[in-house]
């Protein structure tokens, strides 16, 4: 009998030790796992390729991260109000094409090539708001439909061709305009050796973070997404704040598309399509950064950094682009698994 009781106590001690270990390790990984993965990834790629940590490669990573981050900020804001904007990738494509068309096909100045895509992008945000808020369609279905509409519109406008300097026109001759140096500076220029897209990204991250965390507007966005019915009963104009969220989502997707056009110097059709998965992955990875457990811009930025480093490193190792999606999907699954495990606890 005494031996049995002793054995039971030993088993209880072992189970308690296991539980204590799990209680310590999982919260740590939940809070700092993304940063740990970034550190290990940088070390691994730098050992595999000595050019990975070069200044030129570092700036390339930052430029790509800036575009992903801006688009992911839009996804994050839609998630904050309990929505999900799937149209951000096609909105970025539309912005890329319209800014290129303004410059190359219609010989407009840089300011016009920026304002026109922003205006069109805000119209896309209003369209999403109308379907989600007024028609009350599920956000996934509404923004998916808008995504297809936008894709069809910009492919119809371009007839499936990219827009570039001296491109031949269907009616004969070549395009009258070119990508202006002032426009290309937005995506390719540097200020005090810091890439301009990185400066724009950092300003956007800081401003949006302060608005979301320190202002009444940001708190009401979180309240709307936390419990819509309770927010409505408390007097929060839920529909208006959902509209604001989709407008901001479209705005940041448009900004990402403009930067993409300025970076590559062409208006590539469907150029924003691959950015959708990257932006969504960055936003969901951001849930677990520092244990936030909710959509937040700082976490989204860290998630975008991880995605950018991975894509750059895999490309330098000559990993095919179609295989890179496997890695991104695996990381997204891992982030979601940690997030839902922690919430379940």
GROMACS .gro file of C-alpha atoms in nm:
model
  345
    1UNK     CA    1   0.000   0.000   0.000
    2UNK     CA    2   0.279   0.243   0.094
    3UNK     CA    3   0.460   0.158  -0.228
    4UNK     CA    4   0.145   0.235  -0.429
    5UNK     CA    5   0.096   0.570  -0.253
    6UNK     CA    6   0.463   0.659  -0.312
    7UNK     CA    7   0.430   0.571  -0.682
    8UNK     CA    8   0.118   0.787  -0.710
    9UNK     CA    9   0.299   1.082  -0.551
   10UNK     CA   10   0.590   1.039  -0.794
   11UNK     CA   11   0.351   1.036  -1.092
   12UNK     CA   12   0.176   1.348  -0.962
   13UNK     CA   13   0.513   1.524  -0.923
   14UNK     CA   14   0.607   1.431  -1.282
   15UNK     CA   15   0.274   1.555  -1.416
   16UNK     CA   16   0.309   1.876  -1.218
   17UNK     CA   17   0.660   1.928  -1.357
   18UNK     CA   18   0.535   1.870  -1.713
   19UNK     CA   19   0.247   2.111  -1.660
   20UNK     CA   20   0.477   2.371  -1.508
   21UNK     CA   21   0.713   2.336  -1.806
   22UNK     CA   22   0.426   2.377  -2.053
   23UNK     CA   23   0.290   2.676  -1.862
   24UNK     CA   24   0.631   2.843  -1.892
   25UNK     CA   25   0.742   2.750  -2.241
   26UNK     CA   26   0.421   2.813  -2.435
   27UNK     CA   27   0.361   3.166  -2.305
   28UNK     CA   28   0.726   3.247  -2.380
   29UNK     CA   29   0.702   3.112  -2.736
   30UNK     CA   30   0.367   3.288  -2.780
   31UNK     CA   31   0.517   3.624  -2.684
   32UNK     CA   32   0.865   3.599  -2.832
   33UNK     CA   33   0.849   3.309  -3.077
   34UNK     CA   34   0.828   3.533  -3.385
   35UNK     CA   35   1.134   3.733  -3.280
   36UNK     CA   36   1.320   3.409  -3.209
   37UNK     CA   37   1.231   3.274  -3.554
   38UNK     CA   38   1.352   3.600  -3.715
   39UNK     CA   39   1.685   3.575  -3.530
   40UNK     CA   40   1.736   3.210  -3.623
   41UNK     CA   41   1.634   3.278  -3.984
   42UNK     CA   42   1.884   3.563  -4.018
   43UNK     CA   43   2.161   3.347  -3.870
   44UNK     CA   44   2.075   3.055  -4.097
   45UNK     CA   45   2.060   3.256  -4.419
   46UNK     CA   46   2.378   3.449  -4.333
   47UNK     CA   47   2.565   3.120  -4.285
   48UNK     CA   48   2.425   2.980  -4.609
   49UNK     CA   49   2.507   3.290  -4.815
   50UNK     CA   50   2.771   3.545  -4.717
   51UNK     CA   51   2.595   3.817  -4.920
   52UNK     CA   52   2.276   3.795  -4.715
   53UNK     CA   53   2.392   4.055  -4.460
   54UNK     CA   54   2.530   4.295  -4.719
   55UNK     CA   55   2.403   4.653  -4.720
   56UNK     CA   56   2.251   4.615  -5.067
   57UNK     CA   57   2.058   4.303  -4.969
   58UNK     CA   58   1.951   4.463  -4.641
   59UNK     CA   59   1.800   4.760  -4.826
   60UNK     CA   60   1.628   4.524  -5.071
   61UNK     CA   61   1.469   4.341  -4.779
   62UNK     CA   62   1.353   4.670  -4.624
   63UNK     CA   63   1.201   4.788  -4.952
   64UNK     CA   64   1.001   4.468  -4.995
   65UNK     CA   65   0.902   4.469  -4.627
   66UNK     CA   66   0.771   4.826  -4.661
   67UNK     CA   67   0.524   4.725  -4.933
   68UNK     CA   68   0.408   4.415  -4.743
   69UNK     CA   69   0.372   4.616  -4.422
   70UNK     CA   70   0.157   4.888  -4.577
   71UNK     CA   71  -0.078   4.634  -4.729
   72UNK     CA   72  -0.084   4.430  -4.407
   73UNK     CA   73  -0.177   4.741  -4.206
   74UNK     CA   74  -0.495   4.757  -4.411
   75UNK     CA   75  -0.569   4.391  -4.340
   76UNK     CA   76  -0.500   4.453  -3.970
   77UNK     CA   77  -0.747   4.741  -3.949
   78UNK     CA   78  -1.020   4.532  -4.114
   79UNK     CA   79  -0.949   4.251  -3.864
   80UNK     CA   80  -0.975   4.495  -3.573
   81UNK     CA   81  -1.344   4.562  -3.649
   82UNK     CA   82  -1.414   4.192  -3.690
   83UNK     CA   83  -1.392   4.195  -4.070
   84UNK     CA   84  -1.151   4.058  -4.326
   85UNK     CA   85  -1.059   4.244  -4.645
   86UNK     CA   86  -0.962   4.002  -4.921
   87UNK     CA   87  -0.959   4.272  -5.187
   88UNK     CA   88  -0.634   4.441  -5.074
   89UNK     CA   89  -0.419   4.255  -5.326
   90UNK     CA   90  -0.635   4.348  -5.623
   91UNK     CA   91  -0.663   4.704  -5.491
   92UNK     CA   92  -0.283   4.726  -5.489
   93UNK     CA   93  -0.278   4.594  -5.846
   94UNK     CA   94  -0.532   4.855  -5.949
   95UNK     CA   95  -0.322   5.130  -5.791
   96UNK     CA   96  -0.010   5.005  -5.968
   97UNK     CA   97  -0.183   5.007  -6.306
   98UNK     CA   98  -0.361   5.341  -6.264
   99UNK     CA   99  -0.049   5.525  -6.148
  100UNK     CA  100   0.147   5.380  -6.441
  101UNK     CA  101  -0.132   5.468  -6.684
  102UNK     CA  102  -0.144   5.827  -6.558
  103UNK     CA  103   0.228   5.867  -6.620
  104UNK     CA  104   0.288   5.663  -6.935
  105UNK     CA  105  -0.042   5.678  -7.123
  106UNK     CA  106  -0.170   6.024  -7.021
  107UNK     CA  107   0.155   6.210  -6.942
  108UNK     CA  108   0.042   6.336  -6.603
  109UNK     CA  109   0.260   6.472  -6.324
  110UNK     CA  110   0.366   6.273  -6.020
  111UNK     CA  111   0.105   6.429  -5.789
  112UNK     CA  112  -0.174   6.324  -6.026
  113UNK     CA  113  -0.028   5.974  -6.056
  114UNK     CA  114  -0.056   5.951  -5.676
  115UNK     CA  115  -0.394   6.116  -5.619
  116UNK     CA  116  -0.585   5.927  -5.889
  117UNK     CA  117  -0.503   5.579  -5.749
  118UNK     CA  118  -0.585   5.698  -5.396
  119UNK     CA  119  -0.924   5.831  -5.510
  120UNK     CA  120  -1.001   5.508  -5.693
  121UNK     CA  121  -0.881   5.303  -5.395
  122UNK     CA  122  -1.115   5.491  -5.162
  123UNK     CA  123  -1.401   5.412  -5.400
  124UNK     CA  124  -1.309   5.045  -5.363
  125UNK     CA  125  -1.323   5.090  -4.985
  126UNK     CA  126  -1.669   5.247  -5.014
  127UNK     CA  127  -1.783   4.957  -5.232
  128UNK     CA  128  -1.663   4.708  -4.971
  129UNK     CA  129  -1.835   4.911  -4.699
  130UNK     CA  130  -2.160   4.917  -4.892
  131UNK     CA  131  -2.169   4.540  -4.935
  132UNK     CA  132  -2.060   4.463  -4.578
  133UNK     CA  133  -2.238   4.739  -4.384
  134UNK     CA  134  -2.550   4.816  -4.587
  135UNK     CA  135  -2.623   4.495  -4.777
  136UNK     CA  136  -2.488   4.297  -4.477
  137UNK     CA  137  -2.304   4.039  -4.681
  138UNK     CA  138  -2.041   3.835  -4.495
  139UNK     CA  139  -1.715   4.025  -4.520
  140UNK     CA  140  -1.524   3.735  -4.676
  141UNK     CA  141  -1.779   3.690  -4.953
  142UNK     CA  142  -1.825   4.063  -5.015
  143UNK     CA  143  -1.454   4.145  -5.040
  144UNK     CA  144  -1.393   3.829  -5.245
  145UNK     CA  145  -1.652   3.948  -5.496
  146UNK     CA  146  -1.498   4.295  -5.504
  147UNK     CA  147  -1.156   4.136  -5.557
  148UNK     CA  148  -1.281   3.964  -5.873
  149UNK     CA  149  -1.452   4.282  -5.995
  150UNK     CA  150  -1.135   4.488  -5.953
  151UNK     CA  151  -0.923   4.222  -6.121
  152UNK     CA  152  -1.160   4.221  -6.416
  153UNK     CA  153  -1.164   4.599  -6.440
  154UNK     CA  154  -0.789   4.654  -6.445
  155UNK     CA  155  -0.731   4.360  -6.681
  156UNK     CA  156  -0.999   4.496  -6.914
  157UNK     CA  157  -0.842   4.842  -6.906
  158UNK     CA  158  -0.494   4.711  -6.984
  159UNK     CA  159  -0.612   4.423  -7.208
  160UNK     CA  160  -0.388   4.203  -6.996
  161UNK     CA  161  -0.066   4.392  -7.080
  162UNK     CA  162   0.170   4.565  -6.841
  163UNK     CA  163   0.229   4.940  -6.878
  164UNK     CA  164   0.588   5.053  -6.930
  165UNK     CA  165   0.797   5.324  -7.097
  166UNK     CA  166   0.777   5.334  -7.478
  167UNK     CA  167   0.520   5.055  -7.486
  168UNK     CA  168   0.352   5.004  -7.826
  169UNK     CA  169  -0.009   5.119  -7.851
  170UNK     CA  170  -0.286   4.925  -8.023
  171UNK     CA  171  -0.366   5.224  -8.247
  172UNK     CA  172  -0.002   5.251  -8.353
  173UNK     CA  173   0.302   5.433  -8.223
  174UNK     CA  174   0.434   5.424  -7.867
  175UNK     CA  175   0.311   5.560  -7.534
  176UNK     CA  176   0.369   5.936  -7.506
  177UNK     CA  177   0.474   5.947  -7.141
  178UNK     CA  178   0.735   5.790  -6.914
  179UNK     CA  179   0.784   5.711  -6.548
  180UNK     CA  180   0.905   6.043  -6.407
  181UNK     CA  181   1.218   6.049  -6.188
  182UNK     CA  182   1.018   6.219  -5.912
  183UNK     CA  183   0.773   5.927  -5.909
  184UNK     CA  184   1.046   5.661  -5.920
  185UNK     CA  185   1.214   5.837  -5.627
  186UNK     CA  186   0.921   5.726  -5.408
  187UNK     CA  187   1.012   5.363  -5.461
  188UNK     CA  188   1.382   5.374  -5.544
  189UNK     CA  189   1.521   5.685  -5.376
  190UNK     CA  190   1.704   5.727  -5.048
  191UNK     CA  191   1.721   6.003  -4.787
  192UNK     CA  192   2.038   5.995  -4.578
  193UNK     CA  193   2.099   5.640  -4.705
  194UNK     CA  194   1.755   5.528  -4.583
  195UNK     CA  195   1.521   5.403  -4.860
  196UNK     CA  196   1.217   5.629  -4.906
  197UNK     CA  197   0.968   5.337  -4.889
  198UNK     CA  198   1.112   5.246  -4.549
  199UNK     CA  199   1.062   5.602  -4.424
  200UNK     CA  200   0.701   5.597  -4.548
  201UNK     CA  201   0.646   5.258  -4.383
  202UNK     CA  202   0.790   5.366  -4.047
  203UNK     CA  203   0.580   5.683  -4.045
  204UNK     CA  204   0.268   5.479  -4.126
  205UNK     CA  205   0.341   5.221  -3.854
  206UNK     CA  206   0.405   5.484  -3.587
  207UNK     CA  207   0.106   5.701  -3.678
  208UNK     CA  208  -0.139   5.411  -3.701
  209UNK     CA  209  -0.007   5.255  -3.379
  210UNK     CA  210  -0.054   5.582  -3.189
  211UNK     CA  211  -0.404   5.631  -3.333
  212UNK     CA  212  -0.511   5.276  -3.245
  213UNK     CA  213  -0.365   5.275  -2.895
  214UNK     CA  214  -0.394   5.634  -2.777
  215UNK     CA  215  -0.705   5.786  -2.936
  216UNK     CA  216  -1.078   5.747  -2.897
  217UNK     CA  217  -1.106   5.657  -3.264
  218UNK     CA  218  -0.873   5.360  -3.220
  219UNK     CA  219  -1.044   5.238  -2.904
  220UNK     CA  220  -1.383   5.247  -3.074
  221UNK     CA  221  -1.246   5.042  -3.362
  222UNK     CA  222  -1.137   4.773  -3.114
  223UNK     CA  223  -1.468   4.794  -2.927
  224UNK     CA  224  -1.656   4.747  -3.253
  225UNK     CA  225  -1.463   4.432  -3.333
  226UNK     CA  226  -1.465   4.299  -2.977
  227UNK     CA  227  -1.843   4.284  -2.935
  228UNK     CA  228  -2.048   4.452  -3.203
  229UNK     CA  229  -2.382   4.422  -3.025
  230UNK     CA  230  -2.245   4.555  -2.696
  231UNK     CA  231  -2.078   4.840  -2.883
  232UNK     CA  232  -2.405   4.928  -3.056
  233UNK     CA  233  -2.596   4.925  -2.726
  234UNK     CA  234  -2.327   5.152  -2.578
  235UNK     CA  235  -2.392   5.411  -2.846
  236UNK     CA  236  -2.097   5.338  -3.072
  237UNK     CA  237  -2.182   5.405  -3.440
  238UNK     CA  238  -2.074   5.056  -3.542
  239UNK     CA  239  -2.159   5.085  -3.910
  240UNK     CA  240  -1.967   5.410  -3.946
  241UNK     CA  241  -1.654   5.264  -3.785
  242UNK     CA  242  -1.672   4.956  -4.005
  243UNK     CA  243  -1.687   5.189  -4.304
  244UNK     CA  244  -1.382   5.375  -4.173
  245UNK     CA  245  -1.197   5.044  -4.139
  246UNK     CA  246  -1.260   4.938  -4.498
  247UNK     CA  247  -1.171   5.284  -4.628
  248UNK     CA  248  -0.840   5.272  -4.439
  249UNK     CA  249  -0.777   4.918  -4.561
  250UNK     CA  250  -0.823   5.029  -4.922
  251UNK     CA  251  -0.608   5.339  -4.864
  252UNK     CA  252  -0.309   5.143  -4.736
  253UNK     CA  253  -0.346   4.882  -5.010
  254UNK     CA  254  -0.343   5.167  -5.263
  255UNK     CA  255  -0.034   5.317  -5.103
  256UNK     CA  256   0.138   4.978  -5.128
  257UNK     CA  257   0.044   4.957  -5.496
  258UNK     CA  258   0.186   5.303  -5.569
  259UNK     CA  259   0.513   5.215  -5.396
  260UNK     CA  260   0.528   4.891  -5.594
  261UNK     CA  261   0.488   5.076  -5.924
  262UNK     CA  262   0.754   5.328  -5.824
  263UNK     CA  263   0.990   5.052  -5.718
  264UNK     CA  264   0.972   4.835  -6.032
  265UNK     CA  265   0.906   5.117  -6.282
  266UNK     CA  266   0.621   4.937  -6.459
  267UNK     CA  267   0.250   4.890  -6.413
  268UNK     CA  268   0.235   4.511  -6.393
  269UNK     CA  269  -0.110   4.358  -6.412
  270UNK     CA  270  -0.204   4.150  -6.107
  271UNK     CA  271   0.120   4.259  -5.938
  272UNK     CA  272  -0.059   4.285  -5.604
  273UNK     CA  273  -0.207   3.935  -5.610
  274UNK     CA  274   0.091   3.767  -5.437
  275UNK     CA  275   0.089   4.044  -5.176
  276UNK     CA  276  -0.250   3.932  -5.043
  277UNK     CA  277  -0.114   3.613  -4.886
  278UNK     CA  278   0.192   3.797  -4.753
  279UNK     CA  279  -0.021   4.070  -4.597
  280UNK     CA  280  -0.265   3.824  -4.440
  281UNK     CA  281   0.022   3.614  -4.303
  282UNK     CA  282   0.193   3.921  -4.155
  283UNK     CA  283  -0.130   4.038  -3.990
  284UNK     CA  284  -0.204   3.699  -3.830
  285UNK     CA  285   0.156   3.645  -3.723
  286UNK     CA  286   0.127   3.982  -3.550
  287UNK     CA  287  -0.145   3.848  -3.319
  288UNK     CA  288   0.112   3.661  -3.113
  289UNK     CA  289   0.397   3.914  -3.108
  290UNK     CA  290   0.462   4.019  -2.745
  291UNK     CA  291   0.150   3.821  -2.649
  292UNK     CA  292  -0.089   4.084  -2.785
  293UNK     CA  293  -0.358   3.830  -2.874
  294UNK     CA  294  -0.530   4.078  -3.105
  295UNK     CA  295  -0.466   4.261  -3.433
  296UNK     CA  296  -0.199   4.525  -3.379
  297UNK     CA  297   0.026   4.725  -3.607
  298UNK     CA  298   0.357   4.660  -3.428
  299UNK     CA  299   0.297   4.285  -3.448
  300UNK     CA  300   0.200   4.318  -3.812
  301UNK     CA  301   0.525   4.501  -3.883
  302UNK     CA  302   0.725   4.223  -3.714
  303UNK     CA  303   0.531   3.965  -3.914
  304UNK     CA  304   0.608   4.151  -4.237
  305UNK     CA  305   0.978   4.159  -4.145
  306UNK     CA  306   0.972   3.781  -4.101
  307UNK     CA  307   0.795   3.730  -4.436
  308UNK     CA  308   1.038   3.967  -4.612
  309UNK     CA  309   1.346   3.798  -4.468
  310UNK     CA  310   1.216   3.454  -4.560
  311UNK     CA  311   1.131   3.548  -4.919
  312UNK     CA  312   1.465   3.719  -4.970
  313UNK     CA  313   1.667   3.438  -4.818
  314UNK     CA  314   1.484   3.165  -5.008
  315UNK     CA  315   1.530   3.358  -5.331
  316UNK     CA  316   1.905   3.390  -5.269
  317UNK     CA  317   1.916   3.014  -5.214
  318UNK     CA  318   1.745   2.966  -5.553
  319UNK     CA  319   1.433   2.811  -5.402
  320UNK     CA  320   1.156   2.820  -5.670
  321UNK     CA  321   0.890   3.085  -5.609
  322UNK     CA  322   0.613   2.824  -5.605
  323UNK     CA  323   0.788   2.637  -5.324
  324UNK     CA  324   0.814   2.953  -5.117
  325UNK     CA  325   0.439   2.948  -5.060
  326UNK     CA  326   0.484   2.620  -4.872
  327UNK     CA  327   0.712   2.794  -4.623
  328UNK     CA  328   0.479   3.093  -4.585
  329UNK     CA  329   0.179   2.866  -4.535
  330UNK     CA  330   0.363   2.660  -4.274
  331UNK     CA  331   0.461   2.972  -4.079
  332UNK     CA  332   0.102   3.099  -4.091
  333UNK     CA  333  -0.026   2.767  -3.959
  334UNK     CA  334   0.226   2.778  -3.677
  335UNK     CA  335   0.129   3.133  -3.582
  336UNK     CA  336  -0.242   3.051  -3.587
  337UNK     CA  337  -0.187   2.733  -3.386
  338UNK     CA  338  -0.005   2.922  -3.109
  339UNK     CA  339  -0.269   3.195  -3.112
  340UNK     CA  340  -0.568   2.961  -3.079
  341UNK     CA  341  -0.390   2.741  -2.827
  342UNK     CA  342  -0.324   3.039  -2.604
  343UNK     CA  343  -0.684   3.164  -2.640
  344UNK     CA  344  -0.816   2.817  -2.557
  345UNK     CA  345  -0.605   2.813  -2.239
   0.00000   0.00000   0.00000
